[in-house]
Amino acid sequence: MSWHPQYRSSKFRHVFGKPASKENCYDSVPITRSVHDNHFCAVNPHFIAVVTECAGGGAFLVIPLHQTGKLDPHYPKVCGHRGNVLDVKWNPFDDFEIASCSEDATIKIWDIPKQLMTKNLTACKKELVGHARRVGLVEWHPTAADILFSSGYDYKVMVWNLDTKESVIMSPVRTISCHQDVILSMSFNTNGSLLATACKDRKIRVLDPRAGAVLQEASYKGHRANKVLFLGNLKKLLSTGTSRWNNRQMALWDQDDLSVPLTEEDLDGSSGVLFPFYDPDTNMLYVVGKGDGNIRYYEVSTDKPHLNYLTEYRSYNPQKGIGVMPKRGLEVSSCEIFRFYKLITTKSLIEPISMIVPRRSESYQEDIYPPTPGAQPSMTAQEWLSGMNKGPVLMSLRPGSELLSPRPLAPERPLSNATAPTSPRLSNQTERLVAEDSQRPFSLLEERAPKWATEHRLEEKKSWLTNGFDIFECPPPKTENELLQMFYRQQEEIRRLRELLTQREVQAKQLELEIKNLRMGSERF
């Protein structure tokens, strides 16, 4: 009997990790030495927030994304907590609002100024007081505005409504008290109607966050979960933890039946916590180990074996924590599908790592950038609290595109089709100019484009702004693929110039020979 290997066709088989160059990293950052198992880092298209060391209380740094290189030792901090900061999370619908929680049992909401900070920020926008012990985790609701979840060492999950004029909120709108130990992880499904938690009592729970009722509970003895994650709309959960033999392990669960995992996979015998990150747009799962230097990534499918290993990014520098850029902050012109910000305490360094799909074309790749959640909530806090569920408001990552409607997905429609002139030729020209805008200098486009196209492109560029900032203002370093293409173009240009120079030399010699023949002929006569 002949053996036929099983090959999987995947457009993400050759995804590779590209670390930023030294000048595009964030150097001399005093990263926290806390042993708490958290990310310690939060990123959005404008800022990177990282928990730092601070004497006499807790603090974190907010660094503009473009401010790479060595950090000033006297750089201003966001400080106001009386204990160490344990977690920070940016508001997904406001790039200038961030939540922090601390060992002082409080949660604070901060407004970050749009201009560069010149002194320490000590006055918070709101303070949430309700936990009896330190607060370890905060999470924003994925679709409703002004809804924040927190979990503390008092074994409680609290739901806060920030849509109020009070600067100090003493009581949450809901307290969930079903846990018997410290909550280690929280995760929402796509529309925020379900909340999954991993607890130190070794149980995974799926909760109704409004009612506080436990819908599913896993008490499987062979897997001790530390982190849990909803896998988009696949109706599956992924947990990372340890096996009964203390090997690091991943387990995949059916969210409607947590009695036995669908699959388990042992990774290694290390002791660091595994942080899972899932990209629902590409169905890719990234697993980052605390204290490791590598990042493993998989492709998730609905068919067995469910988790298909692709490869891993390797580095000698171990990560203390890690941050992830939202999809709307990626550089689509270089086929970047994910970006990590790796905290390296041994070097006081924050290193961006871009996950890139190698493509030769520099144009927008429709197949790897489906509509993705944008920076606009789909409902208010009161609507969600009253029982309404809505999917996220989607946006296209194509430069110049408008917001799309919530699920079911609307067809992607560039803004240029809605406002361009009715002539097909002019419409095609506008689309081409928008596609080339991220690749060519603006001045060159002005020379080639008519005046109406220049004005139209300026209008389109306004739609790229998020809260007044240009999401393409600070692109990541050029990728290896892009640099290779630039090199090949330069070599081709050099070859063409050499050929032109050779032709000129031949013509000059022919002209010189003709002149010589003419002189000899004139001397004869």
Short mmCIF file of C-alpha atoms in Angstrom, two decimals:
data_model
loop_
_atom_site.label_atom_id
_atom_site.label_comp_id
_atom_site.label_asym_id
_atom_site.label_seq_id
_atom_site.Cartn_x
_atom_site.Cartn_y
_atom_site.Cartn_z
CA MET A 1 0.00 0.00 0.00
CA SER A 2 1.41 3.38 -0.98
CA TRP A 3 1.59 6.19 1.55
CA HIS A 4 -0.02 9.51 0.60
CA PRO A 5 0.98 12.44 2.81
CA GLN A 6 -1.72 14.89 3.90
CA TYR A 7 -0.97 18.42 2.67
CA ARG A 8 -2.88 21.44 3.88
CA SER A 9 -3.32 24.41 1.63
CA SER A 10 -2.89 27.64 3.61
CA LYS A 11 -2.08 31.21 2.65
CA PHE A 12 -0.44 31.67 6.08
CA ARG A 13 1.99 28.75 5.88
CA HIS A 14 4.97 31.05 5.34
CA VAL A 15 4.14 33.83 7.81
CA PHE A 16 7.33 35.09 9.45
CA GLY A 17 8.17 37.40 12.33
CA LYS A 18 10.22 40.51 11.58
CA PRO A 19 11.74 42.31 14.61
CA ALA A 20 12.23 46.06 14.40
CA SER A 21 15.70 47.52 14.03
CA LYS A 22 17.40 48.96 17.10
CA GLU A 23 16.49 52.56 16.23
CA ASN A 24 12.81 51.59 15.93
CA CYS A 25 12.67 49.99 19.40
CA TYR A 26 11.99 51.72 22.72
CA ASP A 27 15.19 51.68 24.77
CA SER A 28 15.99 52.41 28.44
CA VAL A 29 12.40 51.71 29.56
CA PRO A 30 12.23 50.84 33.29
CA ILE A 31 9.90 47.81 32.95
CA THR A 32 8.24 46.56 36.13
CA ARG A 33 9.80 43.70 38.09
CA SER A 34 6.43 42.45 39.33
CA VAL A 35 5.94 38.67 39.26
CA HIS A 36 2.23 39.01 38.48
CA ASP A 37 1.23 36.95 35.40
CA ASN A 38 -0.05 39.78 33.20
CA HIS A 39 0.86 41.43 29.90
CA PHE A 40 2.10 44.68 31.59
CA CYS A 41 1.71 46.38 28.21
CA ALA A 42 -1.17 47.82 26.15
CA VAL A 43 -0.94 49.30 22.65
CA ASN A 44 -3.17 51.31 20.32
CA PRO A 45 -2.44 53.17 17.04
CA HIS A 46 -1.14 56.21 18.96
CA PHE A 47 0.44 55.10 22.24
CA ILE A 48 2.19 52.25 24.00
CA ALA A 49 1.49 51.94 27.74
CA VAL A 50 3.85 49.89 29.90
CA VAL A 51 3.84 49.28 33.67
CA THR A 52 7.02 50.65 35.21
CA GLU A 53 8.95 50.64 38.44
CA CYS A 54 7.95 53.45 40.76
CA ALA A 55 8.95 54.18 44.36
CA GLY A 56 6.13 54.87 46.80
CA GLY A 57 3.21 53.72 44.67
CA GLY A 58 2.27 52.44 41.24
CA ALA A 59 2.81 54.02 37.84
CA PHE A 60 2.91 53.32 34.12
CA LEU A 61 4.41 55.06 31.12
CA VAL A 62 2.46 56.27 28.07
CA ILE A 63 4.87 56.65 25.13
CA PRO A 64 3.78 58.02 21.73
CA LEU A 65 4.20 55.30 19.14
CA HIS A 66 6.56 57.38 16.99
CA GLN A 67 8.86 58.25 19.90
CA THR A 68 11.32 55.39 19.42
CA GLY A 69 14.92 55.23 20.56
CA LYS A 70 16.28 55.94 24.03
CA LEU A 71 13.75 57.12 26.61
CA ASP A 72 14.52 60.12 28.78
CA PRO A 73 15.11 58.90 32.38
CA HIS A 74 12.88 61.77 33.59
CA TYR A 75 10.07 60.96 31.17
CA PRO A 76 6.66 61.79 32.78
CA LYS A 77 4.65 58.93 34.29
CA VAL A 78 0.97 58.30 34.89
CA CYS A 79 0.98 57.89 38.66
CA GLY A 80 -1.82 58.08 41.18
CA HIS A 81 -2.16 54.57 42.57
CA ARG A 82 -0.95 53.87 46.10
CA GLY A 83 0.12 50.34 45.19
CA ASN A 84 1.76 48.59 42.26
CA VAL A 85 -0.14 48.73 38.97
CA LEU A 86 -1.08 45.19 37.88
CA ASP A 87 -2.90 45.71 34.57
CA VAL A 88 -3.57 48.44 31.98
CA LYS A 89 -6.04 48.36 29.07
CA TRP A 90 -6.84 50.99 26.41
CA ASN A 91 -10.46 51.81 25.71
CA PRO A 92 -11.14 50.16 22.30
CA PHE A 93 -13.40 53.10 21.33
CA ASP A 94 -11.27 56.00 22.58
CA ASP A 95 -7.54 55.98 21.89
CA PHE A 96 -6.92 58.58 24.59
CA GLU A 97 -8.61 56.77 27.50
CA ILE A 98 -6.97 53.99 29.50
CA ALA A 99 -7.95 51.94 32.56
CA SER A 100 -5.51 50.75 35.20
CA CYS A 101 -5.92 48.55 38.27
CA SER A 102 -3.66 48.22 41.27
CA GLU A 103 -2.81 46.52 44.53
CA ASP A 104 -4.53 49.43 46.30
CA ALA A 105 -7.90 47.77 45.37
CA THR A 106 -8.94 50.57 43.00
CA ILE A 107 -9.43 51.00 39.26
CA LYS A 108 -8.67 54.37 37.69
CA ILE A 109 -9.70 55.77 34.31
CA TRP A 110 -7.26 58.24 32.76
CA ASP A 111 -7.57 60.81 29.96
CA ILE A 112 -4.24 60.97 28.12
CA PRO A 113 -3.50 64.41 26.62
CA LYS A 114 -3.10 64.57 22.84
CA GLN A 115 -0.03 66.76 23.14
CA LEU A 116 3.23 65.42 24.56
CA MET A 117 3.18 65.04 28.36
CA THR A 118 5.53 67.46 30.14
CA LYS A 119 4.88 66.41 33.75
CA ASN A 120 3.54 63.46 35.72
CA LEU A 121 -0.19 62.83 35.31
CA THR A 122 -1.70 62.36 38.77
CA ALA A 123 -5.35 63.40 38.34
CA CYS A 124 -7.53 60.59 37.01
CA LYS A 125 -10.84 61.02 35.20
CA LYS A 126 -12.72 58.43 37.31
CA GLU A 127 -11.94 56.20 40.25
CA LEU A 128 -13.79 52.91 40.81
CA VAL A 129 -13.91 51.71 44.39
CA GLY A 130 -15.61 48.42 45.22
CA HIS A 131 -13.11 45.59 45.56
CA ALA A 132 -12.03 44.55 49.03
CA ARG A 133 -8.59 43.33 47.93
CA ARG A 134 -6.15 44.09 45.12
CA VAL A 135 -7.47 44.17 41.55
CA GLY A 136 -5.58 41.96 39.10
CA LEU A 137 -7.44 42.28 35.78
CA VAL A 138 -9.46 44.84 33.83
CA GLU A 139 -11.27 44.26 30.51
CA TRP A 140 -13.36 46.59 28.34
CA HIS A 141 -16.55 45.29 26.78
CA PRO A 142 -15.89 44.57 23.07
CA THR A 143 -19.02 46.23 21.60
CA ALA A 144 -20.72 48.43 24.27
CA ALA A 145 -19.35 51.84 25.19
CA ASP A 146 -18.36 52.70 28.79
CA ILE A 147 -18.66 49.15 30.17
CA LEU A 148 -15.64 47.90 32.13
CA PHE A 149 -15.06 44.57 33.88
CA SER A 150 -12.63 44.04 36.76
CA SER A 151 -11.60 41.02 38.82
CA GLY A 152 -9.83 41.05 42.16
CA TYR A 153 -8.30 38.88 44.81
CA ASP A 154 -11.64 39.01 46.66
CA TYR A 155 -12.77 36.37 44.08
CA LYS A 156 -15.30 38.76 42.52
CA VAL A 157 -15.89 40.06 39.00
CA MET A 158 -17.43 43.53 38.94
CA VAL A 159 -19.22 45.25 36.05
CA TRP A 160 -18.88 49.05 35.94
CA ASN A 161 -20.92 51.58 33.99
CA LEU A 162 -18.71 54.62 33.31
CA ASP A 163 -21.50 56.60 31.62
CA THR A 164 -22.04 58.80 34.65
CA LYS A 165 -20.94 62.24 35.82
CA GLU A 166 -19.57 60.94 39.12
CA SER A 167 -15.79 61.08 39.42
CA VAL A 168 -15.75 58.38 42.13
CA ILE A 169 -17.99 55.36 41.50
CA MET A 170 -18.54 53.39 44.70
CA SER A 171 -20.80 50.59 43.50
CA PRO A 172 -20.72 48.45 40.32
CA VAL A 173 -23.86 47.69 38.33
CA ARG A 174 -23.27 43.94 38.77
CA THR A 175 -21.09 41.78 41.02
CA ILE A 176 -20.40 38.15 40.02
CA SER A 177 -19.53 36.03 43.07
CA CYS A 178 -19.48 32.45 41.75
CA HIS A 179 -15.70 31.92 41.92
CA GLN A 180 -14.01 30.09 44.77
CA ASP A 181 -10.49 31.45 44.19
CA VAL A 182 -8.51 34.12 42.32
CA ILE A 183 -9.61 34.77 38.71
CA LEU A 184 -6.59 34.35 36.44
CA SER A 185 -8.08 35.30 33.07
CA MET A 186 -11.18 36.83 31.45
CA SER A 187 -12.30 36.72 27.81
CA PHE A 188 -15.41 37.85 25.89
CA ASN A 189 -17.01 36.30 22.85
CA THR A 190 -17.42 38.44 19.73
CA ASN A 191 -20.55 40.38 20.75
CA GLY A 192 -19.82 40.40 24.48
CA SER A 193 -22.85 38.31 25.47
CA LEU A 194 -20.68 35.64 27.14
CA LEU A 195 -17.72 35.88 29.52
CA ALA A 196 -15.22 33.04 30.03
CA THR A 197 -13.00 32.92 33.11
CA ALA A 198 -10.11 30.75 34.26
CA CYS A 199 -9.81 30.44 38.01
CA LYS A 200 -7.13 29.24 40.40
CA ASP A 201 -9.57 26.54 41.57
CA ARG A 202 -8.72 24.82 38.22
CA LYS A 203 -12.14 25.46 36.68
CA ILE A 204 -13.11 27.17 33.45
CA ARG A 205 -16.49 28.90 33.54
CA VAL A 206 -18.69 30.42 30.85
CA LEU A 207 -20.90 33.13 32.37
CA ASP A 208 -23.78 35.36 31.43
CA PRO A 209 -22.12 38.68 32.40
CA ARG A 210 -25.43 40.54 32.91
CA ALA A 211 -27.15 37.93 35.08
CA GLY A 212 -23.97 36.59 36.70
CA ALA A 213 -25.16 33.01 36.10
CA VAL A 214 -22.77 30.15 35.30
CA LEU A 215 -23.80 28.59 31.97
CA GLN A 216 -20.97 26.04 31.66
CA GLU A 217 -18.29 24.82 34.03
CA ALA A 218 -15.28 22.58 33.36
CA SER A 219 -13.87 20.51 36.20
CA TYR A 220 -11.59 18.36 34.05
CA LYS A 221 -8.78 17.04 36.28
CA GLY A 222 -6.15 16.52 33.56
CA HIS A 223 -5.72 20.20 32.64
CA ARG A 224 -5.03 23.11 35.01
CA ALA A 225 -5.95 26.25 33.10
CA ASN A 226 -4.22 29.62 33.62
CA LYS A 227 -5.52 31.58 30.64
CA VAL A 228 -8.71 31.19 28.60
CA LEU A 229 -9.72 32.71 25.28
CA PHE A 230 -12.83 32.74 23.08
CA LEU A 231 -11.96 31.83 19.49
CA GLY A 232 -14.09 34.37 17.61
CA ASN A 233 -17.28 32.90 16.11
CA LEU A 234 -16.01 29.30 16.08
CA LYS A 235 -17.97 28.57 19.31
CA LYS A 236 -14.79 27.21 20.85
CA LEU A 237 -12.61 28.09 23.80
CA LEU A 238 -8.86 27.73 24.08
CA SER A 239 -7.11 27.42 27.41
CA THR A 240 -3.42 27.30 28.28
CA GLY A 241 -2.06 25.80 31.45
CA THR A 242 -0.34 22.66 32.68
CA SER A 243 -1.05 18.94 32.49
CA ARG A 244 -1.12 16.62 35.48
CA TRP A 245 2.60 15.94 34.76
CA ASN A 246 3.35 19.71 34.90
CA ASN A 247 3.99 20.05 31.18
CA ARG A 248 2.81 23.27 29.56
CA GLN A 249 -0.31 22.45 27.63
CA MET A 250 -3.06 23.87 25.40
CA ALA A 251 -6.61 22.55 25.37
CA LEU A 252 -9.46 23.28 22.97
CA TRP A 253 -13.06 23.16 24.24
CA ASP A 254 -16.57 23.29 22.82
CA GLN A 255 -18.13 26.32 24.54
CA ASP A 256 -21.45 24.46 24.91
CA ASP A 257 -19.87 21.37 26.50
CA LEU A 258 -16.90 21.78 28.85
CA SER A 259 -16.94 18.23 30.20
CA VAL A 260 -13.97 17.00 28.12
CA PRO A 261 -11.63 19.03 25.84
CA LEU A 262 -11.82 18.46 22.09
CA THR A 263 -8.05 18.21 21.92
CA GLU A 264 -5.01 18.65 24.15
CA GLU A 265 -1.46 19.43 23.09
CA ASP A 266 1.61 19.32 25.33
CA LEU A 267 4.25 21.91 24.43
CA ASP A 268 7.26 21.63 26.76
CA GLY A 269 8.32 21.36 30.38
CA SER A 270 8.98 25.04 31.06
CA SER A 271 7.28 26.86 33.92
CA GLY A 272 6.34 30.24 32.38
CA VAL A 273 2.69 31.09 31.81
CA LEU A 274 1.45 30.84 28.20
CA PHE A 275 -0.42 33.88 26.84
CA PRO A 276 -2.72 33.02 23.89
CA PHE A 277 -3.75 35.60 21.27
CA TYR A 278 -6.31 34.87 18.55
CA ASP A 279 -6.85 36.72 15.29
CA PRO A 280 -10.41 35.95 14.05
CA ASP A 281 -9.69 37.59 10.68
CA THR A 282 -7.04 35.02 9.75
CA ASN A 283 -8.02 32.21 12.19
CA MET A 284 -4.47 32.27 13.53
CA LEU A 285 -3.54 31.54 17.13
CA TYR A 286 -0.34 32.93 18.65
CA VAL A 287 1.05 31.45 21.88
CA VAL A 288 3.59 33.52 23.80
CA GLY A 289 5.37 32.07 26.82
CA LYS A 290 6.44 34.29 29.72
CA GLY A 291 10.20 33.94 30.05
CA ASP A 292 10.48 32.43 26.56
CA GLY A 293 12.10 34.02 23.55
CA ASN A 294 9.85 32.38 20.95
CA ILE A 295 6.30 32.88 19.69
CA ARG A 296 4.47 29.81 18.36
CA TYR A 297 1.64 30.24 15.91
CA TYR A 298 -1.08 27.92 14.67
CA GLU A 299 -4.00 27.94 12.27
CA VAL A 300 -7.34 27.04 13.85
CA SER A 301 -9.91 25.07 11.84
CA THR A 302 -13.32 23.60 12.59
CA ASP A 303 -12.16 20.16 11.44
CA LYS A 304 -9.84 17.84 13.30
CA PRO A 305 -7.10 18.18 14.45
CA HIS A 306 -8.38 21.79 14.95
CA LEU A 307 -4.93 23.21 15.83
CA ASN A 308 -2.51 23.10 12.89
CA TYR A 309 1.02 24.13 13.83
CA LEU A 310 2.64 26.54 11.35
CA THR A 311 6.02 27.53 12.78
CA GLU A 312 7.51 29.80 15.44
CA TYR A 313 9.39 33.06 15.73
CA ARG A 314 12.60 32.53 17.70
CA SER A 315 14.68 34.96 19.71
CA TYR A 316 17.33 34.72 22.42
CA ASN A 317 15.74 37.52 24.45
CA PRO A 318 13.05 36.35 26.94
CA GLN A 319 9.84 38.36 27.22
CA LYS A 320 8.49 39.60 30.55
CA GLY A 321 5.19 40.69 29.01
CA ILE A 322 3.75 41.52 25.64
CA GLY A 323 1.38 43.99 23.97
CA VAL A 324 -0.65 43.62 20.77
CA MET A 325 -1.53 46.31 18.24
CA PRO A 326 -5.22 46.43 17.15
CA LYS A 327 -5.76 45.49 13.51
CA ARG A 328 -6.61 49.09 12.53
CA GLY A 329 -3.05 50.14 13.48
CA LEU A 330 -1.22 47.68 11.20
CA GLU A 331 0.76 48.54 8.07
CA VAL A 332 -1.32 46.91 5.31
CA SER A 333 1.06 47.98 2.54
CA SER A 334 3.68 45.54 3.89
CA CYS A 335 1.17 42.65 4.39
CA GLU A 336 1.46 42.86 8.19
CA ILE A 337 -1.27 40.78 9.85
CA PHE A 338 -0.26 41.02 13.54
CA ARG A 339 2.17 43.06 15.63
CA PHE A 340 3.58 42.30 19.07
CA TYR A 341 5.42 44.63 21.44
CA LYS A 342 7.82 42.49 23.44
CA LEU A 343 9.02 43.62 26.90
CA ILE A 344 12.66 42.58 27.42
CA THR A 345 13.59 43.40 31.03
CA THR A 346 17.20 42.19 30.67
CA LYS A 347 17.81 45.04 28.19
CA SER A 348 15.13 47.54 29.36
CA LEU A 349 13.83 47.32 25.81
CA ILE A 350 10.44 47.19 24.06
CA GLU A 351 10.84 45.46 20.69
CA PRO A 352 8.09 45.56 18.02
CA ILE A 353 7.72 42.27 16.09
CA SER A 354 5.67 42.30 12.88
CA MET A 355 4.05 39.09 11.62
CA ILE A 356 4.12 39.31 7.83
CA VAL A 357 2.61 37.32 4.97
CA PRO A 358 5.29 37.30 2.24
CA ARG A 359 3.72 38.72 -0.93
CA ARG A 360 5.44 40.21 -3.98
CA SER A 361 2.70 42.68 -4.75
CA GLU A 362 2.64 46.02 -2.91
CA SER A 363 -1.07 46.59 -3.53
CA TYR A 364 -3.80 46.06 -0.92
CA GLN A 365 -4.34 42.32 -0.29
CA GLU A 366 -8.08 41.78 -0.01
CA ASP A 367 -7.90 38.10 1.02
CA ILE A 368 -5.81 38.62 4.18
CA TYR A 369 -7.65 41.75 5.37
CA PRO A 370 -11.36 40.99 5.75
CA PRO A 371 -13.59 43.56 7.52
CA THR A 372 -12.44 43.92 11.13
CA PRO A 373 -13.84 45.61 14.29
CA GLY A 374 -13.25 49.35 14.23
CA ALA A 375 -13.05 52.07 16.88
CA GLN A 376 -16.80 52.72 17.14
CA PRO A 377 -19.14 51.04 19.67
CA SER A 378 -22.23 49.32 18.34
CA MET A 379 -24.41 50.23 21.35
CA THR A 380 -24.52 52.30 24.51
CA ALA A 381 -23.97 51.04 28.03
CA GLN A 382 -27.69 51.25 28.84
CA GLU A 383 -28.64 49.26 25.73
CA TRP A 384 -26.26 46.45 26.72
CA LEU A 385 -27.40 46.46 30.35
CA SER A 386 -31.03 46.22 29.20
CA GLY A 387 -30.27 42.94 27.37
CA MET A 388 -29.38 44.00 23.83
CA ASN A 389 -26.64 42.17 21.90
CA LYS A 390 -24.93 43.56 18.81
CA GLY A 391 -21.85 42.54 16.91
CA PRO A 392 -18.95 44.96 16.46
CA VAL A 393 -19.07 47.79 13.93
CA LEU A 394 -16.77 46.68 11.15
CA MET A 395 -14.29 48.65 9.09
CA SER A 396 -12.17 47.89 6.06
CA LEU A 397 -8.40 48.24 6.38
CA ARG A 398 -8.17 49.49 2.80
CA PRO A 399 -6.84 53.08 2.98
CA GLY A 400 -9.70 55.53 2.48
CA SER A 401 -12.54 53.10 3.22
CA GLU A 402 -15.60 53.89 5.32
CA LEU A 403 -17.11 52.03 8.27
CA LEU A 404 -19.21 49.00 7.48
CA SER A 405 -22.41 47.96 9.23
CA PRO A 406 -22.39 45.44 12.12
CA ARG A 407 -22.73 41.74 11.35
CA PRO A 408 -23.96 40.27 9.08
CA LEU A 409 -20.99 41.53 7.10
CA ALA A 410 -21.68 44.14 4.45
CA PRO A 411 -19.69 44.04 1.18
CA GLU A 412 -16.54 46.09 1.36
CA ARG A 413 -16.98 49.41 -0.45
CA PRO A 414 -14.16 51.96 -0.78
CA LEU A 415 -15.09 55.56 -0.07
CA SER A 416 -13.92 56.61 -3.54
CA ASN A 417 -16.86 54.79 -5.21
CA ALA A 418 -19.34 56.91 -3.25
CA THR A 419 -17.88 60.34 -3.96
CA ALA A 420 -15.96 60.05 -7.24
CA PRO A 421 -17.34 61.51 -10.50
CA THR A 422 -19.64 59.37 -12.59
CA SER A 423 -17.15 58.86 -15.42
CA PRO A 424 -15.70 55.29 -15.29
CA ARG A 425 -12.31 56.52 -16.41
CA LEU A 426 -12.14 59.16 -13.64
CA SER A 427 -13.44 56.68 -11.07
CA ASN A 428 -10.75 54.13 -11.93
CA GLN A 429 -8.12 56.85 -11.80
CA THR A 430 -9.21 57.90 -8.32
CA GLU A 431 -9.11 54.30 -7.03
CA ARG A 432 -5.61 53.89 -8.46
CA LEU A 433 -4.44 57.10 -6.79
CA VAL A 434 -5.84 56.02 -3.42
CA ALA A 435 -4.11 52.62 -3.71
CA GLU A 436 -0.82 54.29 -4.59
CA ASP A 437 -1.06 56.94 -1.88
CA SER A 438 0.59 54.78 0.79
CA GLN A 439 3.48 53.90 -1.52
CA ARG A 440 4.40 57.18 -3.29
CA PRO A 441 5.26 60.68 -2.04
CA PHE A 442 2.34 63.07 -2.01
CA SER A 443 4.15 65.58 -4.22
CA LEU A 444 4.56 63.07 -7.05
CA LEU A 445 0.86 62.30 -6.97
CA GLU A 446 0.02 65.99 -7.14
CA GLU A 447 2.03 66.33 -10.34
CA ARG A 448 0.21 63.45 -12.04
CA ALA A 449 -3.32 63.87 -10.69
CA PRO A 450 -5.83 66.53 -11.76
CA LYS A 451 -6.94 69.09 -9.20
CA TRP A 452 -10.29 67.41 -8.43
CA ALA A 453 -8.50 64.12 -7.66
CA THR A 454 -6.10 65.86 -5.24
CA GLU A 455 -9.00 67.48 -3.36
CA HIS A 456 -10.91 64.19 -3.31
CA ARG A 457 -7.88 62.35 -1.90
CA LEU A 458 -7.56 64.92 0.90
CA GLU A 459 -11.20 64.27 1.81
CA GLU A 460 -10.55 60.54 1.85
CA LYS A 461 -7.49 60.97 4.05
CA LYS A 462 -9.71 62.50 6.74
CA SER A 463 -11.48 59.14 7.07
CA TRP A 464 -8.16 57.49 8.00
CA LEU A 465 -8.06 59.60 11.17
CA THR A 466 -8.97 58.01 14.47
CA ASN A 467 -9.79 60.58 17.18
CA GLY A 468 -7.88 63.19 15.21
CA PHE A 469 -4.71 61.18 14.61
CA ASP A 470 -3.50 59.59 11.37
CA ILE A 471 -3.20 55.81 11.84
CA PHE A 472 -0.56 55.68 9.09
CA GLU A 473 1.51 58.51 10.60
CA CYS A 474 3.97 56.13 12.29
CA PRO A 475 4.43 53.06 10.09
CA PRO A 476 6.59 50.18 11.32
CA PRO A 477 10.03 49.56 9.82
CA LYS A 478 10.13 48.32 6.22
CA THR A 479 9.79 44.59 5.82
CA GLU A 480 12.33 42.25 4.31
CA ASN A 481 10.05 41.65 1.32
CA GLU A 482 9.69 45.38 0.68
CA LEU A 483 13.43 45.98 1.00
CA LEU A 484 14.16 43.17 -1.45
CA GLN A 485 11.76 44.65 -3.99
CA MET A 486 13.38 48.06 -3.56
CA PHE A 487 16.82 46.49 -4.06
CA TYR A 488 15.71 44.70 -7.25
CA ARG A 489 14.25 47.93 -8.63
CA GLN A 490 17.49 49.78 -7.92
CA GLN A 491 19.53 47.03 -9.60
CA GLU A 492 17.26 47.17 -12.65
CA GLU A 493 17.67 50.95 -12.81
CA ILE A 494 21.47 50.63 -12.56
CA ARG A 495 21.49 48.03 -15.37
CA ARG A 496 19.37 50.30 -17.58
CA LEU A 497 21.64 53.27 -16.95
CA ARG A 498 24.70 51.19 -17.78
CA GLU A 499 23.14 50.08 -21.06
CA LEU A 500 22.29 53.70 -21.86
CA LEU A 501 25.86 54.76 -21.03
CA THR A 502 27.26 52.02 -23.30
CA GLN A 503 25.04 53.17 -26.16
CA ARG A 504 26.22 56.77 -25.68
CA GLU A 505 29.85 55.63 -25.71
CA VAL A 506 29.31 53.68 -28.96
CA GLN A 507 27.62 56.69 -30.56
CA ALA A 508 30.48 58.94 -29.43
CA LYS A 509 33.04 56.60 -30.98
CA GLN A 510 31.10 56.44 -34.25
CA LEU A 511 30.87 60.24 -34.32
CA GLU A 512 34.58 60.54 -33.62
CA LEU A 513 35.35 58.09 -36.48
CA GLU A 514 33.15 60.05 -38.91
CA ILE A 515 34.89 63.30 -37.99
CA LYS A 516 38.27 61.65 -38.55
CA ASN A 517 37.18 60.34 -41.98
CA LEU A 518 35.91 63.79 -42.97
CA ARG A 519 39.23 65.38 -42.00
CA MET A 520 41.19 62.79 -43.99
CA GLY A 521 38.95 63.40 -47.03
CA SER A 522 39.39 67.17 -46.82
CA GLU A 523 43.18 66.82 -46.61
CA ARG A 524 43.16 64.70 -49.81
CA PHE A 525 41.37 67.42 -51.76
#
